[in-house]
Coordinates of N, CA, C and O and ligand atoms in Angstrom, one line a residue:
X257 N -129.5 -49.7 -81.1 CA -128.2 -49.1 -80.8 C -128.3 -47.7 -80.2 O -129.3 -47.0 -80.5
X258 N -127.4 -47.3 -79.3 CA -127.5 -46.0 -78.7 C -126.9 -45.0 -79.7 O -125.8 -45.2 -80.2
X259 N -127.7 -43.9 -80.0 CA -127.2 -42.9 -80.9 C -127.3 -41.6 -80.2 O -128.3 -41.2 -79.6
X260 N -126.1 -40.9 -80.2 CA -126.0 -39.6 -79.6 C -125.9 -38.6 -80.8 O -124.9 -38.6 -81.5
X261 N -126.9 -37.7 -80.9 CA -126.8 -36.6 -82.0 C -126.2 -35.4 -81.3 O -126.8 -34.8 -80.4
X262 N -125.1 -34.9 -81.8 CA -124.3 -33.8 -81.1 C -124.4 -32.6 -82.1 O -124.0 -32.7 -83.2
X263 N -125.1 -31.6 -81.6 CA -125.4 -30.4 -82.5 C -124.5 -29.2 -82.2 O -124.3 -28.8 -81.1
X264 N -124.0 -28.6 -83.3 CA -123.4 -27.3 -83.3 C -124.1 -26.4 -84.2 O -124.2 -26.6 -85.4
X265 N -124.7 -25.4 -83.5 CA -125.7 -24.5 -84.3 C -125.7 -23.1 -83.7 O -125.6 -23.0 -82.5
X266 N -125.9 -22.1 -84.5 CA -126.1 -20.8 -83.9 C -127.5 -20.3 -84.1 O -128.2 -19.9 -83.2
X267 N -128.0 -20.4 -85.3 CA -129.4 -19.9 -85.6 C -130.4 -21.0 -85.9 O -131.5 -20.7 -86.2
X268 N -130.0 -22.2 -85.7 CA -130.9 -23.3 -85.8 C -130.9 -24.2 -87.1 O -131.6 -25.2 -87.0
X269 N -130.2 -23.8 -88.1 CA -130.2 -24.7 -89.3 C -129.8 -26.1 -89.0 O -130.4 -27.1 -89.3
X270 N -128.6 -26.2 -88.3 CA -128.1 -27.5 -88.0 C -129.0 -28.2 -87.0 O -129.1 -29.5 -87.0
X271 N -129.7 -27.5 -86.2 CA -130.6 -28.1 -85.2 C -131.8 -28.7 -85.9 O -132.3 -29.8 -85.6
X272 N -132.3 -28.0 -87.0 CA -133.4 -28.6 -87.8 C -133.0 -29.9 -88.4 O -133.7 -30.9 -88.5
X273 N -131.8 -29.9 -88.9 CA -131.2 -31.1 -89.6 C -131.2 -32.2 -88.5 O -131.6 -33.4 -88.8
X274 N -130.7 -31.9 -87.3 CA -130.6 -32.9 -86.3 C -132.0 -33.5 -85.9 O -132.1 -34.7 -85.7
X275 N -133.0 -32.6 -85.9 CA -134.3 -33.1 -85.5 C -134.9 -34.0 -86.6 O -135.5 -35.0 -86.3
X276 N -134.6 -33.7 -87.9 CA -135.0 -34.5 -89.0 C -134.3 -35.9 -88.9 O -135.0 -37.0 -89.0
X277 N -133.1 -35.9 -88.6 CA -132.3 -37.2 -88.5 C -132.8 -38.0 -87.3 O -132.9 -39.2 -87.4
X278 N -133.1 -37.3 -86.2 CA -133.6 -38.0 -85.1 C -134.9 -38.7 -85.4 O -135.1 -39.9 -85.1
X279 N -135.8 -38.0 -86.1 CA -137.1 -38.6 -86.5 C -136.9 -39.9 -87.3 O -137.6 -40.9 -87.1
X280 N -135.9 -39.9 -88.2 CA -135.6 -41.1 -89.0 C -135.0 -42.2 -88.2 O -135.1 -43.4 -88.7
X281 N -134.4 -41.9 -87.1 CA -133.6 -43.0 -86.4 C -134.4 -43.5 -85.2 O -134.1 -44.7 -84.8
X282 N -135.3 -42.8 -84.7 CA -135.8 -43.1 -83.3 C -136.7 -44.4 -83.3 O -136.9 -44.9 -82.2
X283 N -137.3 -44.7 -84.4 CA -138.1 -46.0 -84.4 C -137.3 -47.2 -84.1 O -137.8 -48.1 -83.4
X284 N -136.0 -47.2 -84.5 CA -135.2 -48.4 -84.4 C -134.1 -48.3 -83.3 O -133.4 -49.3 -83.1
X285 N -133.9 -47.1 -82.9 CA -132.7 -46.9 -82.0 C -133.1 -46.0 -80.8 O -134.1 -45.2 -80.8
X286 N -132.2 -46.0 -79.8 CA -132.3 -45.1 -78.6 C -131.6 -43.8 -79.0 O -130.3 -43.9 -79.1
X287 N -132.3 -42.7 -79.3 CA -131.6 -41.6 -79.8 C -131.8 -40.4 -78.9 O -132.8 -40.1 -78.3
X288 N -130.7 -39.7 -78.7 CA -130.7 -38.5 -77.8 C -130.0 -37.3 -78.6 O -128.9 -37.5 -79.1
X289 N -130.7 -36.2 -78.6 CA -130.1 -35.0 -79.2 C -129.4 -34.2 -78.1 O -130.0 -33.9 -77.0
X290 N -128.2 -33.7 -78.3 CA -127.4 -32.9 -77.3 C -127.2 -31.5 -77.9 O -126.4 -31.4 -78.9
X291 N -127.9 -30.6 -77.4 CA -127.7 -29.2 -77.9 C -126.5 -28.5 -77.2 O -126.0 -27.6 -77.8
X292 N -126.2 -29.0 -76.0 CA -125.0 -28.5 -75.3 C -124.2 -29.7 -74.9 O -124.2 -30.0 -73.7
X293 N -123.6 -30.3 -75.8 CA -122.9 -31.6 -75.6 C -121.9 -31.5 -74.4 O -121.0 -30.7 -74.4
X294 N -122.1 -32.4 -73.5 CA -121.1 -32.6 -72.4 C -120.5 -34.0 -72.5 O -121.2 -34.9 -72.5
X295 N -119.2 -34.0 -72.6 CA -118.5 -35.3 -72.9 C -119.0 -36.4 -71.9 O -119.3 -37.5 -72.3
X296 N -119.1 -36.0 -70.6 CA -119.4 -37.0 -69.6 C -120.8 -37.6 -69.8 O -121.2 -38.6 -69.2
X297 N -121.7 -36.9 -70.5 CA -123.1 -37.3 -70.7 C -123.3 -38.2 -71.9 O -124.4 -38.7 -72.2
X298 N -122.2 -38.3 -72.7 CA -122.4 -39.0 -74.0 C -122.1 -40.5 -73.8 O -121.1 -40.8 -73.2
X299 N -123.0 -41.4 -74.3 CA -122.8 -42.8 -74.1 C -121.6 -43.3 -74.9 O -121.4 -42.9 -76.0
X300 N -121.0 -44.3 -74.4 CA -120.0 -45.1 -75.1 C -120.1 -46.5 -74.5 O -120.2 -46.7 -73.3
X301 N -120.1 -47.6 -75.4 CA -120.1 -47.5 -76.8 C -121.4 -46.9 -77.4 O -122.5 -47.1 -76.8
X302 N -121.3 -46.2 -78.5 CA -122.5 -45.6 -79.1 C -122.1 -45.1 -80.5 O -120.9 -45.1 -80.8
X303 N -123.1 -44.8 -81.3 CA -122.9 -44.1 -82.5 C -123.1 -42.6 -82.3 O -124.2 -42.2 -81.8
X304 N -122.1 -41.8 -82.6 CA -122.2 -40.4 -82.4 C -122.4 -39.7 -83.8 O -121.6 -39.9 -84.7
X305 N -123.5 -39.0 -84.0 CA -123.8 -38.3 -85.2 C -123.6 -36.9 -84.9 O -124.4 -36.2 -84.2
X306 N -122.6 -36.3 -85.5 CA -122.3 -34.9 -85.3 C -123.0 -34.1 -86.4 O -122.9 -34.4 -87.6
X307 N -123.7 -33.1 -86.0 CA -124.4 -32.3 -86.9 C -124.1 -30.8 -86.7 O -124.6 -30.2 -85.7
X308 N -123.2 -30.3 -87.5 CA -122.7 -28.9 -87.1 C -122.5 -28.0 -88.3 O -122.1 -28.4 -89.3
X309 N -122.9 -26.8 -88.0 CA -122.7 -25.7 -89.0 C -121.2 -25.2 -88.7 O -120.6 -25.6 -87.8
X310 N -120.8 -24.1 -89.5 CA -119.5 -23.5 -89.3 C -119.8 -22.0 -89.1 O -120.6 -21.4 -89.7
X311 N -119.0 -21.4 -88.1 CA -119.2 -19.9 -87.9 C -117.8 -19.3 -87.8 O -116.8 -19.9 -87.9
X312 N -117.9 -17.9 -87.7 CA -116.6 -17.2 -87.6 C -115.8 -17.4 -88.9 O -116.4 -17.3 -90.0
X313 N -114.6 -17.8 -88.8 CA -113.8 -18.1 -90.0 C -113.4 -19.6 -89.9 O -112.3 -19.9 -89.5
X314 N -114.4 -20.4 -90.1 CA -114.2 -21.9 -90.1 C -114.3 -22.5 -88.7 O -113.8 -23.5 -88.5
X315 N -115.0 -21.7 -87.8 CA -115.0 -22.2 -86.4 C -116.2 -23.0 -86.1 O -117.3 -22.9 -86.6
X316 N -116.0 -23.8 -85.0 CA -117.1 -24.6 -84.4 C -118.0 -23.6 -83.7 O -117.6 -22.7 -83.0
X317 N -119.3 -23.8 -83.9 CA -120.3 -22.9 -83.2 C -120.1 -22.9 -81.7 O -119.6 -23.8 -81.1
X318 N -120.4 -21.7 -81.0 CA -120.2 -21.5 -79.6 C -120.7 -22.7 -78.7 O -120.1 -23.1 -77.8
X319 N -121.9 -23.2 -79.1 CA -122.5 -24.1 -78.2 C -121.8 -25.5 -78.2 O -121.9 -26.2 -77.3
X320 N -120.9 -25.7 -79.2 CA -120.2 -26.9 -79.3 C -118.7 -26.7 -78.9 O -118.0 -27.7 -78.8
X321 N -118.3 -25.5 -78.6 CA -116.9 -25.2 -78.3 C -116.4 -26.0 -77.0 O -115.3 -26.5 -77.1
X322 N -117.2 -26.0 -75.9 CA -116.7 -26.7 -74.8 C -116.4 -28.2 -75.0 O -115.4 -28.7 -74.6
X323 N -117.3 -28.8 -75.8 CA -117.1 -30.2 -76.2 C -115.8 -30.4 -77.0 O -115.0 -31.2 -76.8
X324 N -115.7 -29.5 -78.0 CA -114.6 -29.6 -79.0 C -113.3 -29.3 -78.2 O -112.3 -30.0 -78.4
X325 N -113.3 -28.3 -77.4 CA -112.0 -28.0 -76.6 C -111.7 -29.1 -75.7 O -110.5 -29.5 -75.5
X326 N -112.7 -29.8 -75.1 CA -112.5 -30.9 -74.2 C -111.7 -32.0 -75.0 O -110.7 -32.6 -74.5
X327 N -112.2 -32.3 -76.2 CA -111.5 -33.3 -77.0 C -110.1 -33.0 -77.3 O -109.2 -33.8 -77.2
X328 N -109.9 -31.7 -77.7 CA -108.5 -31.3 -78.0 C -107.6 -31.3 -76.8 O -106.4 -31.7 -76.9
X329 N -108.1 -30.9 -75.7 CA -107.2 -30.8 -74.5 C -107.1 -32.1 -73.8 O -106.0 -32.5 -73.3
X330 N -108.1 -32.9 -73.6 CA -108.1 -34.1 -72.8 C -107.7 -35.4 -73.6 O -107.4 -36.4 -73.1
X331 N -107.9 -35.3 -74.9 CA -107.5 -36.4 -75.8 C -108.1 -37.7 -75.3 O -107.3 -38.7 -75.2
X332 N -109.4 -37.8 -75.1 CA -110.0 -39.1 -74.6 C -109.9 -40.2 -75.6 O -109.9 -39.9 -76.8
X333 N -109.8 -41.4 -75.1 CA -109.8 -42.6 -76.0 C -111.2 -42.8 -76.5 O -112.1 -43.1 -75.7
X334 N -111.5 -42.7 -77.8 CA -112.8 -42.9 -78.4 C -113.0 -44.2 -79.2 O -113.8 -44.2 -80.1
X335 N -112.2 -45.1 -78.8 CA -112.2 -46.4 -79.6 C -113.5 -47.1 -79.5 O -113.8 -48.0 -80.3
X336 N -114.4 -46.8 -78.5 CA -115.7 -47.5 -78.4 C -116.8 -46.8 -79.2 O -117.9 -47.2 -79.2
X337 N -116.4 -45.7 -79.8 CA -117.3 -44.8 -80.5 C -117.2 -45.0 -82.0 O -116.2 -45.1 -82.6
X338 N -118.4 -45.1 -82.7 CA -118.4 -45.0 -84.1 C -119.2 -43.7 -84.4 O -120.0 -43.2 -83.6
X339 N -118.9 -43.1 -85.6 CA -119.4 -41.7 -85.8 C -119.6 -41.4 -87.3 O -119.0 -42.1 -88.1
X340 N -120.4 -40.4 -87.6 CA -120.4 -39.7 -88.9 C -120.7 -38.3 -88.6 O -121.2 -37.9 -87.6
X341 N -120.3 -37.5 -89.6 CA -120.4 -36.0 -89.5 C -121.3 -35.5 -90.6 O -121.1 -35.8 -91.8
X342 N -122.3 -34.7 -90.2 CA -123.0 -33.8 -91.2 C -122.6 -32.4 -91.0 O -122.8 -31.8 -89.9
X343 N -121.9 -31.9 -92.0 CA -121.4 -30.5 -91.9 C -122.2 -29.6 -92.7 O -122.5 -29.9 -93.9
X344 N -122.6 -28.5 -92.1 CA -123.5 -27.5 -92.8 C -122.7 -26.2 -92.9 O -122.1 -25.7 -91.9
X345 N -122.6 -25.6 -94.1 CA -121.9 -24.4 -94.3 C -122.3 -23.7 -95.6 O -123.2 -24.1 -96.3
X346 N -121.5 -22.6 -95.9 CA -121.8 -21.9 -97.1 C -120.5 -21.8 -97.9 O -119.4 -21.5 -97.4
X347 N -120.6 -22.2 -99.2 CA -119.5 -22.2 -100.1 C -119.0 -20.8 -100.4 O -118.0 -20.6 -101.1
X348 N -119.7 -19.7 -99.9 CA -119.2 -18.4 -100.1 C -118.0 -18.1 -99.2 O -117.3 -17.1 -99.3
X349 N -117.7 -19.0 -98.2 CA -116.6 -18.9 -97.3 C -115.4 -19.8 -97.8 O -115.7 -20.9 -98.2
X350 N -114.2 -19.3 -97.7 CA -113.0 -20.1 -98.0 C -113.0 -21.3 -97.1 O -112.5 -22.4 -97.5
X351 N -113.5 -21.1 -95.9 CA -113.4 -22.2 -94.8 C -114.7 -23.0 -94.9 O -115.3 -23.2 -93.8
X352 N -115.1 -23.4 -96.1 CA -116.4 -24.1 -96.2 C -116.4 -25.3 -95.3 O -115.5 -26.2 -95.4
X353 N -117.4 -25.4 -94.5 CA -117.6 -26.6 -93.6 C -116.4 -26.9 -92.7 O -116.1 -28.0 -92.4
X354 N -115.7 -25.8 -92.4 CA -114.4 -26.0 -91.6 C -114.7 -26.7 -90.3 O -113.9 -27.5 -89.8
X355 N -115.8 -26.4 -89.6 CA -116.0 -27.0 -88.3 C -116.3 -28.5 -88.4 O -115.7 -29.3 -87.7
X356 N -117.1 -28.9 -89.4 CA -117.3 -30.3 -89.6 C -116.1 -31.0 -90.0 O -115.8 -32.2 -89.5
X357 N -115.2 -30.4 -90.8 CA -113.9 -31.1 -91.1 C -113.1 -31.2 -89.9 O -112.5 -32.3 -89.6
X358 N -113.0 -30.2 -89.0 CA -112.2 -30.3 -87.8 C -112.7 -31.3 -86.8 O -111.9 -32.1 -86.2
X359 N -114.0 -31.3 -86.7 CA -114.6 -32.3 -85.7 C -114.3 -33.7 -86.2 O -114.0 -34.6 -85.5
X360 N -114.5 -33.9 -87.5 CA -114.3 -35.2 -88.2 C -112.8 -35.7 -87.9 O -112.6 -36.8 -87.4
X361 N -111.9 -34.8 -88.2 CA -110.5 -35.2 -88.0 C -110.1 -35.5 -86.6 O -109.4 -36.4 -86.3
X362 N -110.7 -34.7 -85.7 CA -110.4 -34.8 -84.3 C -111.0 -36.2 -83.7 O -110.2 -36.9 -83.0
X363 N -112.2 -36.5 -84.1 CA -112.8 -37.8 -83.6 C -111.9 -39.0 -84.2 O -111.6 -39.9 -83.5
X364 N -111.6 -38.8 -85.4 CA -110.8 -39.9 -86.1 C -109.5 -40.1 -85.4 O -109.0 -41.2 -85.1
X365 N -108.8 -39.0 -85.0 CA -107.5 -39.0 -84.4 C -107.6 -39.7 -83.0 O -106.7 -40.3 -82.5
X366 N -108.8 -39.5 -82.4 CA -108.9 -40.1 -81.0 C -109.4 -41.5 -81.0 O -109.8 -42.1 -80.0
X367 N -109.5 -42.1 -82.2 CA -109.7 -43.5 -82.3 C -111.2 -43.9 -82.6 O -111.5 -45.1 -82.7
X368 N -112.0 -42.9 -82.8 CA -113.4 -43.3 -83.2 C -113.5 -43.8 -84.6 O -112.6 -43.4 -85.4
X369 N -114.4 -44.7 -84.8 CA -114.5 -45.4 -86.1 C -115.5 -44.7 -87.0 O -116.7 -44.6 -86.7
X370 N -115.1 -44.2 -88.2 CA -116.0 -43.5 -89.1 C -116.9 -44.5 -89.8 O -116.4 -45.3 -90.5
X371 N -118.2 -44.3 -89.6 CA -119.1 -45.3 -90.3 C -119.4 -44.9 -91.7 O -119.5 -45.7 -92.6
X372 N -119.5 -43.5 -91.9 CA -119.8 -43.1 -93.3 C -119.0 -41.8 -93.5 O -118.8 -41.0 -92.6
X373 N -118.6 -41.6 -94.8 CA -117.9 -40.3 -95.1 C -118.8 -39.1 -94.8 O -120.0 -39.2 -94.9
X374 N -118.1 -38.0 -94.4 CA -118.8 -36.8 -94.0 C -119.7 -36.3 -95.1 O -119.4 -36.3 -96.3
X375 N -120.9 -35.9 -94.7 CA -121.8 -35.2 -95.7 C -121.6 -33.7 -95.5 O -121.7 -33.2 -94.4
X376 N -121.4 -33.0 -96.6 CA -121.2 -31.5 -96.5 C -122.4 -30.9 -97.3 O -122.7 -31.2 -98.4
X377 N -123.1 -30.0 -96.6 CA -124.3 -29.4 -97.1 C -124.0 -27.9 -97.3 O -123.7 -27.2 -96.4
X378 N -124.1 -27.5 -98.6 CA -123.9 -26.1 -98.9 C -125.3 -25.4 -98.9 O -126.1 -25.6 -99.8
X379 N -125.4 -24.5 -97.9 CA -126.8 -23.8 -97.8 C -127.0 -22.8 -99.0 O -128.2 -22.4 -99.2
X380 N -126.0 -22.5 -99.7 CA -126.2 -21.7 -100.9 C -126.9 -22.4 -102.0 O -127.6 -21.8 -102.9
X381 N -126.7 -23.7 -102.0 CA -127.4 -24.6 -103.0 C -128.6 -25.4 -102.5 O -129.4 -25.8 -103.3
X382 N -128.6 -25.5 -101.2 CA -129.7 -26.3 -100.6 C -130.5 -25.5 -99.7 O -130.2 -25.3 -98.5
X383 N -131.6 -24.9 -100.2 CA -132.5 -24.1 -99.3 C -133.1 -24.8 -98.1 O -133.4 -24.2 -97.1
X384 N -133.2 -26.1 -98.3 CA -133.8 -26.9 -97.2 C -132.8 -28.0 -96.8 O -132.8 -29.1 -97.3
X385 N -131.8 -27.7 -96.0 CA -130.7 -28.6 -95.7 C -131.2 -30.0 -95.1 O -130.5 -31.0 -95.2
X386 N -132.4 -30.0 -94.5 CA -132.9 -31.3 -94.0 C -133.0 -32.3 -95.1 O -132.9 -33.5 -94.9
X387 N -133.3 -31.9 -96.3 CA -133.6 -32.8 -97.4 C -132.4 -33.6 -97.8 O -132.5 -34.9 -97.8
X388 N -131.2 -33.0 -98.2 CA -130.1 -33.9 -98.5 C -129.6 -34.7 -97.3 O -129.1 -35.8 -97.5
X389 N -129.8 -34.2 -96.1 CA -129.4 -34.9 -94.9 C -130.2 -36.2 -94.8 O -129.7 -37.3 -94.5
X390 N -131.5 -36.0 -95.0 CA -132.4 -37.2 -94.9 C -132.1 -38.2 -95.9 O -132.1 -39.4 -95.7
X391 N -131.9 -37.8 -97.2 CA -131.6 -38.7 -98.3 C -130.3 -39.5 -97.9 O -130.2 -40.7 -98.2
X392 N -129.3 -38.7 -97.5 CA -128.0 -39.3 -97.1 C -128.2 -40.4 -96.1 O -127.7 -41.6 -96.2
X393 N -128.9 -40.1 -95.0 CA -129.1 -41.1 -93.9 C -129.9 -42.3 -94.4 O -129.6 -43.4 -94.1
X394 N -131.0 -42.0 -95.2 CA -131.8 -43.1 -95.7 C -131.0 -44.1 -96.5 O -131.3 -45.3 -96.5
X395 N -130.0 -43.6 -97.2 CA -129.2 -44.5 -98.1 C -128.4 -45.5 -97.3 O -127.9 -46.4 -97.9
X396 N -128.1 -45.3 -96.0 CA -127.2 -46.2 -95.4 C -127.6 -46.6 -93.9 O -127.0 -47.4 -93.3
X397 N -128.8 -46.0 -93.4 CA -129.1 -46.2 -92.0 C -129.3 -47.7 -91.6 O -129.1 -48.0 -90.5
X398 N -129.7 -48.5 -92.6 CA -129.8 -50.0 -92.2 C -128.5 -50.6 -91.7 O -128.6 -51.5 -91.0
X399 N -127.4 -50.0 -92.1 CA -126.1 -50.5 -91.7 C -125.9 -50.4 -90.2 O -125.2 -51.1 -89.5
X400 N -126.7 -49.4 -89.6 CA -126.6 -49.2 -88.1 C -127.2 -50.4 -87.3 O -126.8 -50.6 -86.2
X401 N -128.0 -51.2 -88.0 CA -128.6 -52.3 -87.3 C -127.7 -53.5 -87.1 O -127.8 -54.3 -86.2
X402 N -126.6 -53.5 -87.9 CA -125.7 -54.6 -87.8 C -124.4 -54.2 -87.1 O -123.6 -55.1 -86.8
X403 N -124.1 -52.9 -87.0 CA -122.8 -52.5 -86.5 C -122.9 -52.5 -84.9 O -123.9 -52.5 -84.3
Ligands
LIG243 C1 -120.9 -14.8 -89.3 C2 -121.0 -16.1 -90.1 C3 -119.8 -16.8 -90.4 C4 -119.9 -18.0 -91.2 N1 -118.7 -18.6 -91.4 C5 -118.7 -19.7 -92.2 C6 -117.5 -20.4 -92.5 O1 -116.4 -20.1 -92.1 N2 -117.6 -21.6 -93.3 C7 -118.8 -22.0 -93.7 O2 -118.9 -23.1 -94.4 N3 -120.0 -21.4 -93.5 C8 -120.0 -20.3 -92.7 N4 -121.2 -19.6 -92.4 C9 -122.4 -20.1 -92.9 C10 -123.2 -20.9 -91.9 O3 -122.5 -22.1 -91.5 C11 -124.6 -21.3 -92.5 O4 -125.3 -20.1 -92.6 C12 -125.4 -22.3 -91.6 O5 -126.6 -22.5 -92.3 C13 -125.7 -21.8 -90.2 O6 -126.3 -22.8 -89.5 P1 -126.7 -22.6 -88.0 O7 -127.9 -21.7 -88.0 O8 -127.1 -24.0 -87.6 O9 -125.6 -22.1 -87.3 C14 -121.1 -18.4 -91.6 C15 -122.3 -17.7 -91.3 C16 -122.2 -16.6 -90.6 C17 -123.5 -15.8 -90.3

């Protein structure tokens, strides 16, 4: 299956998580990591794995803003897309994982099919965010072979 890993990151935590998930998926799938996701370059139909931290006050990181704004403004039909979201944030903020929540809601609204419930990683509790992300993916990645 084609898998597009879409990364929102400022200092690299979410990028490390994306690299780890790519390593777990690439034996069985065609996987591409997008650090500056452009809507027109993303395959459809495909599984989109969003891997994003949160910045500002609940905001999507700058590198993912053009993609996010495109979705909000153009409202493309995403019914050929299935997706899951890995949200990385700090529970010291009221807007914990706000970007992941917004991206999840937006994809859902545009008709994309959620394959697994969002994973939220609290960096205050998880010094190595790749670890919970890897366990989460391992627990269900076989389902990607049949979908
Ligand atoms: C200026 C700043 C603002 C942040 N705002 C939020 C926030 O609103 N909600 C949240 O859950 N985490 C917030 N965080 C925590 C980051 O999401 C967390 O440190 C994450 O690991 C950063 O990952 P990245 O390096 O991939 O961007 C903020 C961090 C910084 C430095």
